[in-house]
Amino acid sequence: MQNKKREVGGKLLRKLAYWPGFLGKLNGWVVAVIMIDIATASSSFFFTHMQNPSSNIALVYVLAVLITARSTDRYRYGQAAAFAAVFLVNFLFTYPYGQFNFTMTGYPLTFVAMFTIASITSMLTTSMKAQAQELQENEKRLMEAEKERMRANLLRAISHDLRTPLTSIIGSSTLYLEAGDTMGEGEKRELVTHIQEDSNWLLNMVENLLSVTRIDNETASVHKTDEPVEEVVGSAVSRLRKRLPDAKVRVRVPEELIMLPMDAILIEQVLINLMENAVVHSGSSEPVECTVEEDNREVYFYVRDHGRGIEPERISTIFDGTSGPSEDMGGHKGMGIGLSICKTIIAAHGGEIGVKNADPGAVFWFSLPKGAEADGRSAAQ
């Protein structure tokens, strides 16, 4: 019985929520006329079936003015509805009936009060609606600005990161073709190895870029389904080991099954990027640690290495796509585009991502919200 009541109440609320949107599609004067007609019909029913309907009739007309103001975008429609409400109450439902009479004792004050209440209600409702629209447009502009900033960072990272491996591939292949006859087998193998490494790195970057195309351009969100966290982490580790057979990764996840709303392919890509950075750039031969923890609202993923750590001045910008090749990385290509894409993917999931130095090494982490939290936070991004 209780469930049935809730179901009926839910349907009623959905219908009430639908009407302002439906009325908003009509001309403002049409809305005002419709609402005043409905108020008049309702008041006529009260007038003929109740002994003292005056207060109810006034409230019905005030409600009609409120809905008119809520469903239109100009003050004048609500004001016109307020004027019409006062005159109709006086003409139809105030003695002497069928005549205008504002001179009887107490009536002028009553009508002034009714008009004032209706007008203020209309003005406040229209003003609140205008403010809500302005806030919505500001949020849309901020989202567009953030998307443009991310796009600019990605383009900057791509232009920077593509140049180094392509130059290396072209140089190595040219040298092999021009001087291959005079080289020993060891030198030839070294050149081909460099070409293979740079080609694999380019393939990884293409996979990252393809991952971004899975994010909806309009809403900056992703299609999420409940996925077991343990399987997603395991799949990411397997894919990493195919790319880097010598990579050592130690995984620790909770014993209980954790189902988390996510795009599994994208989250795998994030984990692969973070673990590959830890293996390649840390300068440590110790295993990379991939740990999963949870609380009531979020699931946290940690990727830790035991290497040189991150320079403090780079921590604040490391996810902006500006971290190119540098000497501290031991000659390896930079993290730039991979980390920038990680940030984009996690933001589209409504989560957070960060990095901090450990003793020794560095810890990259990101969080993903659970259940309803995931939907709410994604929509707010």
Coordinates of C-alpha atoms in Angstrom, one line a residue:
M1 CA 0.0 0.0 0.0
Q2 CA 2.8 2.4 1.0
N3 CA 4.7 1.6 -2.3
K4 CA 1.5 2.3 -4.3
K5 CA 1.1 5.7 -2.6
R6 CA 4.7 6.5 -3.4
E7 CA 4.2 5.5 -7.0
V8 CA 1.1 7.6 -7.4
G9 CA 2.9 10.5 -5.7
G10 CA 5.9 10.1 -8.0
K11 CA 3.6 10.2 -11.1
L12 CA 1.9 13.3 -9.8
L13 CA 5.3 15.1 -9.3
R14 CA 6.5 14.1 -12.7
K15 CA 3.3 15.6 -14.2
L16 CA 3.6 18.8 -12.2
A17 CA 7.3 19.1 -13.3
Y18 CA 6.2 18.6 -17.0
W19 CA 3.6 21.4 -17.1
P20 CA 6.0 24.4 -16.7
G21 CA 8.1 23.1 -19.5
F22 CA 5.1 22.5 -21.7
L23 CA 3.6 25.9 -21.0
G24 CA 7.0 27.5 -21.6
K25 CA 6.7 26.5 -25.3
L26 CA 3.5 28.5 -25.7
N27 CA 3.1 32.3 -26.2
G28 CA 3.2 34.2 -22.9
W29 CA -0.3 35.7 -23.4
V30 CA -1.7 32.3 -24.2
V31 CA -0.3 30.9 -21.0
A32 CA -1.7 33.8 -19.0
V33 CA -5.2 33.4 -20.5
I34 CA -5.1 29.6 -20.0
M35 CA -4.1 29.9 -16.3
I36 CA -6.6 32.6 -15.5
D37 CA -9.4 30.6 -17.2
I38 CA -8.4 27.5 -15.1
A39 CA -8.4 29.6 -12.0
T40 CA -11.8 31.1 -12.8
A41 CA -13.3 27.7 -13.4
S42 CA -11.8 26.3 -10.2
S43 CA -13.1 29.4 -8.3
S44 CA -16.6 29.0 -9.7
F45 CA -16.6 25.4 -8.3
F46 CA -15.5 26.6 -4.9
F47 CA -18.0 29.5 -5.0
T48 CA -20.9 27.2 -5.6
H49 CA -19.9 24.4 -3.3
M50 CA -18.4 26.1 -0.3
Q51 CA -19.9 28.5 2.3
N52 CA -16.9 30.8 2.7
P53 CA -14.7 30.4 -0.4
S54 CA -13.1 33.9 -0.5
S55 CA -9.7 32.8 0.8
N56 CA -9.6 29.8 -1.4
I57 CA -10.5 31.8 -4.5
A58 CA -7.8 34.3 -3.7
L59 CA -5.2 31.5 -3.3
V60 CA -6.3 29.9 -6.6
Y61 CA -5.7 33.1 -8.5
V62 CA -2.4 33.7 -6.8
L63 CA -1.3 30.2 -7.8
A64 CA -2.4 30.9 -11.4
V65 CA -0.2 34.1 -11.4
L66 CA 2.7 32.1 -9.9
I67 CA 2.5 29.4 -12.6
T68 CA 2.2 32.1 -15.3
A69 CA 5.3 33.8 -14.1
R70 CA 7.1 30.4 -13.8
S71 CA 6.2 29.4 -17.3
T72 CA 7.0 32.7 -19.1
D73 CA 10.0 34.8 -19.6
R74 CA 8.7 38.3 -19.2
Y75 CA 7.4 40.3 -16.2
R76 CA 4.5 41.6 -18.2
Y77 CA 2.7 38.3 -18.4
G78 CA 2.7 37.8 -14.7
Q79 CA 1.6 41.4 -14.1
A80 CA -1.2 41.1 -16.6
A81 CA -2.3 37.9 -14.9
A82 CA -2.2 39.7 -11.5
F83 CA -4.4 42.5 -12.9
A84 CA -6.9 40.1 -14.4
A85 CA -7.0 38.1 -11.2
V86 CA -8.0 41.1 -9.1
F87 CA -10.7 42.3 -11.5
L88 CA -12.2 38.9 -11.9
V89 CA -12.4 38.3 -8.2
N90 CA -14.1 41.6 -7.8
F91 CA -16.4 41.2 -10.7
L92 CA -17.4 37.5 -10.3
F93 CA -16.9 36.5 -6.7
T94 CA -17.4 39.7 -4.7
Y95 CA -20.8 41.3 -3.7
P96 CA -22.5 42.8 -5.7
Y97 CA -21.9 39.9 -8.1
G98 CA -21.5 40.8 -11.8
Q99 CA -20.4 44.4 -11.1
F100 CA -17.1 46.1 -10.3
N101 CA -17.2 47.7 -6.9
F102 CA -14.0 48.8 -5.1
T103 CA -15.7 51.2 -2.7
M104 CA -17.1 48.9 -0.1
T105 CA -15.5 49.0 3.3
G106 CA -12.4 46.8 3.5
Y107 CA -12.5 45.7 -0.2
P108 CA -9.9 48.2 -1.5
L109 CA -7.3 47.0 1.0
T110 CA -8.1 43.4 0.2
F111 CA -7.7 43.9 -3.5
V112 CA -4.5 46.0 -3.1
A113 CA -3.1 43.2 -0.9
M114 CA -4.0 40.5 -3.3
F115 CA -2.6 42.5 -6.3
T116 CA 0.6 43.2 -4.3
I117 CA 1.1 39.6 -3.3
A118 CA 0.4 38.4 -6.8
S119 CA 2.8 41.0 -8.3
I120 CA 5.6 40.3 -5.9
T121 CA 5.2 36.6 -6.4
S122 CA 5.3 37.1 -10.2
M123 CA 8.4 39.3 -10.0
L124 CA 10.3 37.0 -7.7
T125 CA 9.5 33.9 -9.7
T126 CA 10.5 35.6 -13.0
S127 CA 13.6 36.9 -11.4
M128 CA 14.6 33.5 -10.0
K129 CA 13.9 31.9 -13.3
A130 CA 16.2 34.5 -15.1
Q131 CA 18.9 33.9 -12.5
A132 CA 18.7 30.2 -12.9
Q133 CA 19.0 30.5 -16.7
E134 CA 22.0 32.8 -16.3
L135 CA 23.6 30.3 -13.9
Q136 CA 23.0 27.6 -16.4
E137 CA 24.5 29.6 -19.2
N138 CA 27.5 30.4 -17.0
E139 CA 28.0 26.8 -16.2
K140 CA 27.8 25.9 -20.0
R141 CA 30.4 28.6 -20.8
L142 CA 32.7 27.3 -18.0
M143 CA 32.3 23.8 -19.4
E144 CA 33.1 25.0 -22.9
A145 CA 36.1 26.9 -21.6
E146 CA 37.4 23.8 -19.8
K147 CA 36.9 21.7 -22.9
E148 CA 38.8 24.2 -25.0
R149 CA 41.6 24.3 -22.4
M150 CA 41.8 20.5 -22.4
R151 CA 41.7 20.4 -26.2
A152 CA 44.6 23.0 -26.3
N153 CA 46.6 21.0 -23.8
L154 CA 46.1 17.8 -25.8
L155 CA 47.1 19.5 -29.1
R156 CA 50.2 21.0 -27.4
A157 CA 51.1 17.6 -25.9
I158 CA 50.5 15.8 -29.2
S159 CA 52.6 18.2 -31.2
H160 CA 55.4 17.9 -28.6
D161 CA 55.3 14.2 -28.1
L162 CA 54.9 13.2 -31.8
R163 CA 57.9 15.1 -32.9
T164 CA 60.5 13.2 -30.8
P165 CA 59.6 9.5 -31.7
L166 CA 59.0 10.4 -35.4
T167 CA 62.3 12.2 -35.6
S168 CA 64.0 9.2 -34.0
I169 CA 62.3 6.7 -36.3
I170 CA 63.1 8.7 -39.4
G171 CA 66.7 9.2 -38.3
S172 CA 67.3 5.5 -37.4
S173 CA 65.7 4.2 -40.6
T174 CA 67.6 6.6 -42.7
L175 CA 70.8 5.7 -41.1
Y176 CA 70.1 2.0 -41.5
L177 CA 69.3 2.4 -45.2
E178 CA 72.3 4.6 -46.0
A179 CA 75.0 3.0 -43.9
G180 CA 73.6 -0.5 -43.2
D181 CA 76.2 -2.2 -45.4
T182 CA 79.0 -0.9 -43.2
M183 CA 77.3 -1.6 -39.9
G184 CA 77.8 -4.6 -37.7
E185 CA 74.9 -6.9 -36.6
G186 CA 74.9 -5.3 -33.1
E187 CA 74.5 -1.8 -34.5
K188 CA 71.8 -2.8 -36.9
R189 CA 69.9 -4.6 -34.1
E190 CA 70.2 -1.5 -31.9
L191 CA 68.7 0.7 -34.6
V192 CA 65.8 -1.7 -35.2
T193 CA 65.2 -1.9 -31.4
H194 CA 65.0 1.9 -31.2
I195 CA 62.5 1.9 -34.1
Q196 CA 60.4 -0.7 -32.5
E197 CA 60.4 1.1 -29.1
D198 CA 59.4 4.4 -30.7
S199 CA 56.7 2.7 -32.8
N200 CA 55.2 1.0 -29.8
W201 CA 55.2 4.3 -28.0
L202 CA 53.4 5.9 -30.9
L203 CA 50.9 3.1 -30.9
N204 CA 50.3 3.7 -27.2
M205 CA 49.6 7.3 -27.8
V206 CA 47.2 6.5 -30.6
E207 CA 45.3 4.2 -28.2
N208 CA 45.2 7.1 -25.7
L209 CA 43.7 9.4 -28.3
L210 CA 41.2 6.8 -29.4
S211 CA 40.2 6.6 -25.7
V212 CA 39.3 10.2 -25.7
T213 CA 36.9 9.8 -28.6
R214 CA 34.7 7.5 -26.3
I215 CA 33.9 10.6 -24.2
D216 CA 30.8 12.4 -25.3
N217 CA 31.7 15.8 -26.8
E218 CA 28.5 17.5 -25.7
T219 CA 28.3 16.4 -22.1
A220 CA 31.9 15.5 -21.4
S221 CA 30.6 12.3 -19.9
V222 CA 30.9 8.6 -20.6
H223 CA 28.6 5.6 -20.8
K224 CA 29.1 3.7 -17.5
T225 CA 28.1 0.2 -16.5
D226 CA 28.8 -1.6 -13.2
E227 CA 32.1 -3.4 -13.5
P228 CA 34.1 -5.6 -11.1
V229 CA 37.1 -3.5 -10.0
E230 CA 39.4 -6.6 -9.6
E231 CA 38.8 -7.6 -13.2
V232 CA 39.5 -4.1 -14.6
V233 CA 42.8 -3.9 -12.7
G234 CA 43.7 -7.4 -13.7
S235 CA 43.0 -6.7 -17.4
A236 CA 45.1 -3.5 -17.2
V237 CA 48.0 -5.4 -15.7
S238 CA 47.8 -8.0 -18.5
R239 CA 47.8 -5.4 -21.2
L240 CA 50.7 -3.6 -19.6
R241 CA 52.8 -6.9 -19.5
K242 CA 52.1 -7.5 -23.2
R243 CA 53.6 -4.1 -23.9
L244 CA 56.4 -4.3 -21.3
P245 CA 57.1 -8.0 -20.7
D246 CA 59.7 -7.2 -18.0
A247 CA 57.3 -4.9 -16.0
K248 CA 56.9 -6.0 -12.4
V249 CA 53.6 -5.1 -10.8
R250 CA 52.3 -6.0 -7.3
V251 CA 48.5 -5.7 -7.1
R252 CA 46.5 -5.5 -3.9
V253 CA 42.6 -5.2 -4.0
P254 CA 40.0 -5.8 -1.3
E255 CA 38.8 -9.3 -0.8
E256 CA 35.1 -8.4 -1.2
L257 CA 33.7 -7.9 -4.7
I258 CA 33.5 -4.2 -5.6
M259 CA 31.1 -3.3 -8.5
L260 CA 31.7 0.3 -9.7
P261 CA 30.0 2.3 -12.5
M262 CA 32.6 3.1 -15.1
D263 CA 33.7 2.7 -18.7
A264 CA 36.0 -0.2 -18.2
I265 CA 38.1 0.4 -21.3
L266 CA 38.9 3.9 -20.3
I267 CA 39.7 3.1 -16.7
E268 CA 42.0 0.3 -17.9
Q269 CA 43.7 2.9 -20.1
V270 CA 44.2 5.2 -17.1
L271 CA 45.7 2.4 -15.1
I272 CA 48.0 1.3 -18.0
N273 CA 49.2 4.9 -18.4
L274 CA 50.0 5.3 -14.7
M275 CA 51.7 2.0 -14.3
E276 CA 53.7 2.4 -17.5
N277 CA 54.9 5.8 -16.3
A278 CA 55.9 4.2 -13.0
V279 CA 57.8 1.5 -14.8
V280 CA 59.5 3.6 -17.4
H281 CA 60.2 6.9 -15.6
S282 CA 60.8 6.1 -12.0
G283 CA 64.3 4.8 -12.5
S284 CA 63.7 2.0 -10.0
S285 CA 63.8 -1.8 -10.5
E286 CA 61.4 -2.4 -7.6
P287 CA 57.9 -3.6 -8.4
V288 CA 55.2 -1.0 -9.1
E289 CA 52.4 -1.3 -6.5
C290 CA 48.8 -1.0 -7.7
T291 CA 46.4 -0.8 -4.7
V292 CA 42.6 -0.4 -4.5
E293 CA 40.8 0.9 -1.4
E294 CA 37.2 2.0 -0.8
D295 CA 35.1 4.0 1.6
N296 CA 31.3 4.6 1.7
R297 CA 31.2 7.0 -1.2
E298 CA 34.3 6.3 -3.4
V299 CA 36.8 3.8 -4.6
Y300 CA 40.5 4.9 -4.7
F301 CA 43.2 3.6 -7.0
Y302 CA 46.9 4.1 -6.1
V303 CA 49.9 3.4 -8.4
R304 CA 53.2 3.7 -6.5
D305 CA 56.8 3.4 -7.6
H306 CA 60.0 3.4 -5.5
G307 CA 62.1 5.7 -7.8
R308 CA 63.2 9.2 -8.0
G309 CA 59.8 10.9 -7.4
I310 CA 58.4 14.1 -9.0
E311 CA 60.0 17.5 -8.8
P312 CA 57.8 19.7 -6.5
E313 CA 57.5 22.4 -9.1
R314 CA 56.0 19.9 -11.7
I315 CA 53.4 18.4 -9.4
S316 CA 50.8 21.2 -10.0
T317 CA 51.1 21.0 -13.8
I318 CA 51.9 17.4 -14.4
F319 CA 48.3 16.6 -15.7
D320 CA 48.1 19.6 -18.0
G321 CA 49.8 17.9 -21.0
T322 CA 53.0 20.0 -20.7
S323 CA 55.4 17.4 -19.2
G324 CA 57.6 16.7 -22.2
P325 CA 60.9 14.8 -22.4
S326 CA 63.5 15.8 -19.8
E327 CA 66.8 14.6 -18.6
D328 CA 65.5 13.3 -15.3
M329 CA 63.5 10.7 -17.2
G330 CA 66.7 8.9 -18.3
G331 CA 66.2 9.7 -21.9
H332 CA 62.7 8.3 -22.1
K333 CA 59.9 10.3 -23.8
G334 CA 57.8 12.4 -21.4
M335 CA 54.5 11.6 -19.7
G336 CA 52.7 14.6 -21.1
I337 CA 49.8 13.4 -23.2
G338 CA 49.2 10.2 -21.3
L339 CA 48.6 12.0 -18.0
S340 CA 46.5 14.7 -19.6
I341 CA 44.2 12.0 -21.1
C342 CA 44.1 10.3 -17.6
K343 CA 42.8 13.6 -16.2
T344 CA 40.2 14.0 -19.0
I345 CA 38.9 10.4 -18.5
I346 CA 38.7 10.7 -14.7
A347 CA 36.9 14.1 -14.9
A348 CA 34.4 12.5 -17.4
H349 CA 33.7 9.8 -14.7
G350 CA 33.1 12.5 -12.0
G351 CA 36.2 11.5 -10.1
E352 CA 39.5 13.2 -9.0
I353 CA 43.1 12.5 -9.9
G354 CA 46.3 13.6 -8.2
V355 CA 50.0 12.8 -7.4
K356 CA 52.2 13.1 -4.4
N357 CA 55.8 12.2 -3.6
A358 CA 56.4 9.2 -1.3
D359 CA 59.6 8.2 0.5
P360 CA 60.9 6.9 -1.8
G361 CA 59.1 7.4 -5.2
A362 CA 55.8 8.9 -6.2
V363 CA 52.1 7.9 -5.8
F364 CA 49.6 8.6 -8.5
W365 CA 46.0 8.2 -7.4
F366 CA 42.5 8.7 -8.7
S367 CA 39.0 8.2 -7.2
L368 CA 35.7 7.1 -8.7
P369 CA 32.4 7.7 -7.1
K370 CA 30.0 4.9 -6.3
G371 CA 26.4 4.4 -7.4
A372 CA 24.2 7.5 -7.4
E373 CA 27.2 9.6 -6.5
A374 CA 28.7 8.7 -9.9
D375 CA 25.7 10.0 -11.8
G376 CA 25.3 13.2 -9.8
R377 CA 29.0 14.2 -10.0
S378 CA 29.3 13.3 -13.7
A379 CA 26.4 15.6 -14.5
A380 CA 28.0 18.4 -12.6
Q381 CA 31.3 18.3 -14.5

